[in-house]
Amino acid sequence: GAVVSQHPSRVICKSGTSVKIECRSLDFQATTMFWYRQFPKQSLMLMATSNEGSKATYEQGVEKDKFLINHASLTLSTLTVTSAHPEDSSFYICSASIAGGRNEQFFGPGTRLTVL
Amino acid sequence: AQSVTQLGSHVSVSEGALVLLRCNYSSSVPPYLFWYVQYPNQGLQLLLKYTTGATLVKGINGFEAEFKKSETSFHLTKPSAHMSDAAEYFCAVSDQTNDMRFGAGTRLTVKP
């Protein structure tokens, strides 16, 4: 149980375009979803935390207008990278937690974004 | 605020040898501690976690970790390394909210 999927797994786009990444909890309701960014050979950096039906809370230094997060339902959160640039190329990982689930986060498989 | 320090960005062991990956944490409240494994181009998979109770925690794939409050440590061990254990390992700490912080990671290499 507690499976999280991400789509797409890999995306290549041109500079200036927007890219949407979906994160779904397949067999549970996720009250909170998290978006992380991971650079090569580095750890995960928390970008934002989102609760269903409310605005996401962004970490310091993360541009909320560039990284739009929507958590419209208890099973779906989306991250849209707007006007992407090559420096946005990275591995984006989402995770989800269950209310009262003892703080464990269930991670998606990640999305590799390459901006040309 | 909580934080995690993983000692050694890269650990190399021979197949069949003991695996020891070190993790020290800092937390102002009783911590929840986690070890995750990441294979290339994949997400994170939970190996084991400590929340309360028994301080020696057993996880998947033969891994275990011991919570030592006096040493603020949560080192990960496995008695005998297997080639399939080669991966990146992350220690993480949570302060009993949803705020989870990760260490920098340790890359484990297993030599035949």
XYZ file of C-alpha atoms in Angstrom:
228
model
C 0.000 0.000 0.000
C 0.819 3.714 0.082
C 1.896 4.056 -3.534
C 2.671 7.436 -5.052
C 3.010 7.930 -8.783
C 4.440 10.782 -10.802
C 3.839 11.694 -14.395
C 5.738 12.149 -16.564
C 8.835 10.277 -15.479
C 10.955 12.234 -17.901
C 10.332 15.423 -19.851
C 12.392 17.531 -22.190
C 11.178 20.997 -23.076
C 12.350 24.172 -24.723
C 13.388 27.194 -22.737
C 10.461 29.507 -22.072
C 7.777 26.841 -22.046
C 5.846 25.588 -19.021
C 5.856 22.040 -17.765
C 3.327 20.373 -15.483
C 4.237 17.416 -13.279
C 1.529 15.354 -11.598
C 1.803 13.558 -8.293
C -0.882 11.069 -7.323
C -1.475 8.965 -4.249
C -2.922 5.776 -5.699
C -4.306 3.934 -2.703
C -4.657 6.482 0.059
C -5.781 10.014 0.681
C -2.884 12.381 1.093
C -3.679 15.286 3.332
C -0.260 16.752 2.715
C 2.005 16.565 -0.307
C 5.569 17.722 -0.630
C 7.677 18.722 -3.587
C 11.431 18.248 -3.552
C 14.170 19.098 -5.964
C 17.334 17.063 -6.252
C 20.455 18.124 -8.092
C 22.921 15.484 -9.306
C 24.697 13.736 -6.479
C 22.993 15.919 -3.892
C 20.311 15.535 -1.298
C 16.658 16.426 -1.570
C 15.763 20.060 -1.125
C 12.229 20.731 0.045
C 10.561 23.234 -2.245
C 7.070 23.445 -0.833
C 4.432 21.772 1.265
C 0.818 21.687 0.174
C -2.347 20.753 1.966
C -5.458 19.846 0.045
C -7.587 22.864 -0.713
C -5.173 25.479 0.556
C -2.233 27.416 -0.777
C 1.166 25.801 -0.720
C 3.802 26.873 1.751
C 7.060 27.554 -0.027
C 10.518 27.227 1.434
C 12.717 30.272 1.582
C 14.324 31.017 -1.746
C 11.780 29.105 -3.839
C 9.920 31.339 -6.279
C 6.223 30.689 -5.885
C 5.399 32.378 -9.175
C 7.808 30.127 -11.009
C 6.900 26.874 -9.311
C 3.117 26.763 -9.166
C 1.674 24.102 -6.912
C -1.922 23.014 -6.894
C -3.337 20.440 -4.495
C -6.878 20.232 -5.743
C -7.830 16.889 -4.280
C -6.717 14.415 -1.648
C -5.019 12.300 -4.294
C -3.513 14.792 -6.705
C -0.985 17.576 -6.541
C 0.609 19.289 -9.512
C 3.802 21.252 -9.902
C 4.027 23.584 -12.875
C 7.411 24.985 -13.783
C 6.584 28.200 -15.614
C 8.818 29.757 -18.267
C 11.375 27.059 -17.747
C 15.069 27.782 -18.158
C 18.049 25.425 -18.369
C 18.865 26.061 -14.696
C 15.484 24.529 -13.812
C 16.711 21.197 -15.131
C 16.642 18.829 -12.224
C 15.063 15.757 -10.685
C 11.754 16.613 -9.038
C 10.330 14.252 -6.442
C 6.976 14.444 -4.716
C 5.890 12.740 -1.550
C 2.656 12.375 0.335
C 1.690 11.780 3.908
C -1.454 10.485 5.531
C -3.203 12.299 8.335
C -2.220 10.606 11.549
C 0.261 8.473 9.648
C 3.117 9.031 12.077
C 4.902 11.454 9.792
C 6.025 8.939 7.212
C 6.248 10.315 3.722
C 5.690 8.097 0.717
C 7.765 9.109 -2.257
C 7.004 9.129 -5.926
C 9.519 7.798 -8.471
C 10.593 11.276 -9.524
C 10.482 13.295 -12.739
C 13.609 14.168 -14.665
C 13.181 17.621 -16.243
C 15.593 18.761 -18.922
C 15.220 22.271 -20.304
C 17.029 22.912 -23.570
C 14.823 23.157 13.927
C 16.169 19.728 13.216
C 19.052 18.645 11.038
C 20.939 15.561 9.997
C 24.609 14.945 9.345
C 25.735 11.911 7.423
C 29.404 11.179 7.922
C 31.041 10.041 4.729
C 29.630 10.948 1.359
C 30.956 7.719 -0.069
C 31.418 4.327 1.563
C 32.937 1.355 -0.222
C 32.762 -2.207 1.090
C 33.456 -5.642 -0.270
C 30.621 -8.037 -0.943
C 29.886 -9.940 2.273
C 31.428 -7.284 4.502
C 29.688 -5.254 7.165
C 27.917 -2.110 6.037
C 27.941 0.859 8.421
C 26.471 4.182 7.356
C 26.624 6.926 9.955
C 23.937 9.442 10.797
C 23.832 12.009 13.574
C 20.858 14.229 14.158
C 19.964 17.407 15.931
C 16.467 17.990 17.223
C 14.929 20.068 19.988
C 12.132 17.553 20.468
C 12.069 13.743 20.466
C 12.834 12.932 16.850
C 11.382 10.575 14.344
C 14.256 9.111 12.306
C 14.267 7.477 8.902
C 16.610 5.788 6.464
C 15.771 5.840 2.782
C 17.495 4.226 -0.184
C 17.568 5.698 -3.671
C 18.556 3.854 -6.823
C 19.592 5.866 -9.908
C 16.784 7.910 -11.419
C 14.276 6.629 -8.902
C 12.446 8.001 -5.912
C 13.152 7.153 -2.306
C 12.262 3.861 -0.700
C 11.866 3.609 3.048
C 14.293 1.168 4.631
C 13.279 1.660 8.232
C 12.090 4.220 10.719
C 12.205 4.972 14.417
C 9.334 6.763 16.099
C 9.006 5.461 19.648
C 9.609 2.255 21.529
C 12.395 -0.195 20.791
C 15.585 1.590 19.872
C 16.865 -1.157 17.575
C 14.840 -1.001 14.418
C 14.865 -3.666 11.738
C 14.070 -2.783 8.184
C 13.883 -4.316 4.764
C 16.698 -6.076 2.931
C 18.478 -7.036 6.160
C 19.198 -3.492 7.300
C 18.823 -2.287 10.849
C 19.528 0.887 12.783
C 19.846 1.757 16.429
C 18.597 4.976 17.961
C 21.080 6.204 20.552
C 19.771 9.288 22.260
C 22.955 9.861 24.268
C 24.985 9.949 21.070
C 22.254 11.602 18.939
C 22.940 8.899 16.385
C 20.964 6.586 14.138
C 23.563 4.565 12.257
C 22.488 2.077 9.606
C 24.042 -1.372 9.474
C 23.844 -4.585 7.531
C 25.938 -7.615 8.493
C 26.766 -8.719 4.967
C 26.740 -6.463 1.928
C 25.252 -7.614 -1.341
C 25.958 -6.184 -4.761
C 22.332 -5.060 -4.982
C 22.852 -2.821 -1.941
C 24.852 -0.358 -4.028
C 22.802 2.841 -3.973
C 22.461 6.240 -2.331
C 21.282 6.235 1.256
C 19.624 9.154 3.015
C 19.043 9.639 6.693
C 16.158 11.935 7.632
C 14.737 13.461 10.792
C 11.271 14.737 11.534
C 10.165 16.760 14.526
C 6.827 14.969 14.738
C 5.251 17.354 12.285
C 5.412 16.933 8.554
C 8.705 18.786 8.409
C 11.333 16.258 7.339
C 14.969 17.130 6.791
C 17.400 14.982 4.873
C 21.084 14.418 5.217
C 23.413 14.934 2.285
C 23.374 11.264 1.454
C 25.956 8.480 1.412
C 26.779 6.595 -1.742
C 27.431 2.933 -1.008
C 29.620 1.011 -3.410
C 29.924 -2.765 -3.108
C 32.990 -4.384 -4.607
C 32.883 -7.989 -5.804
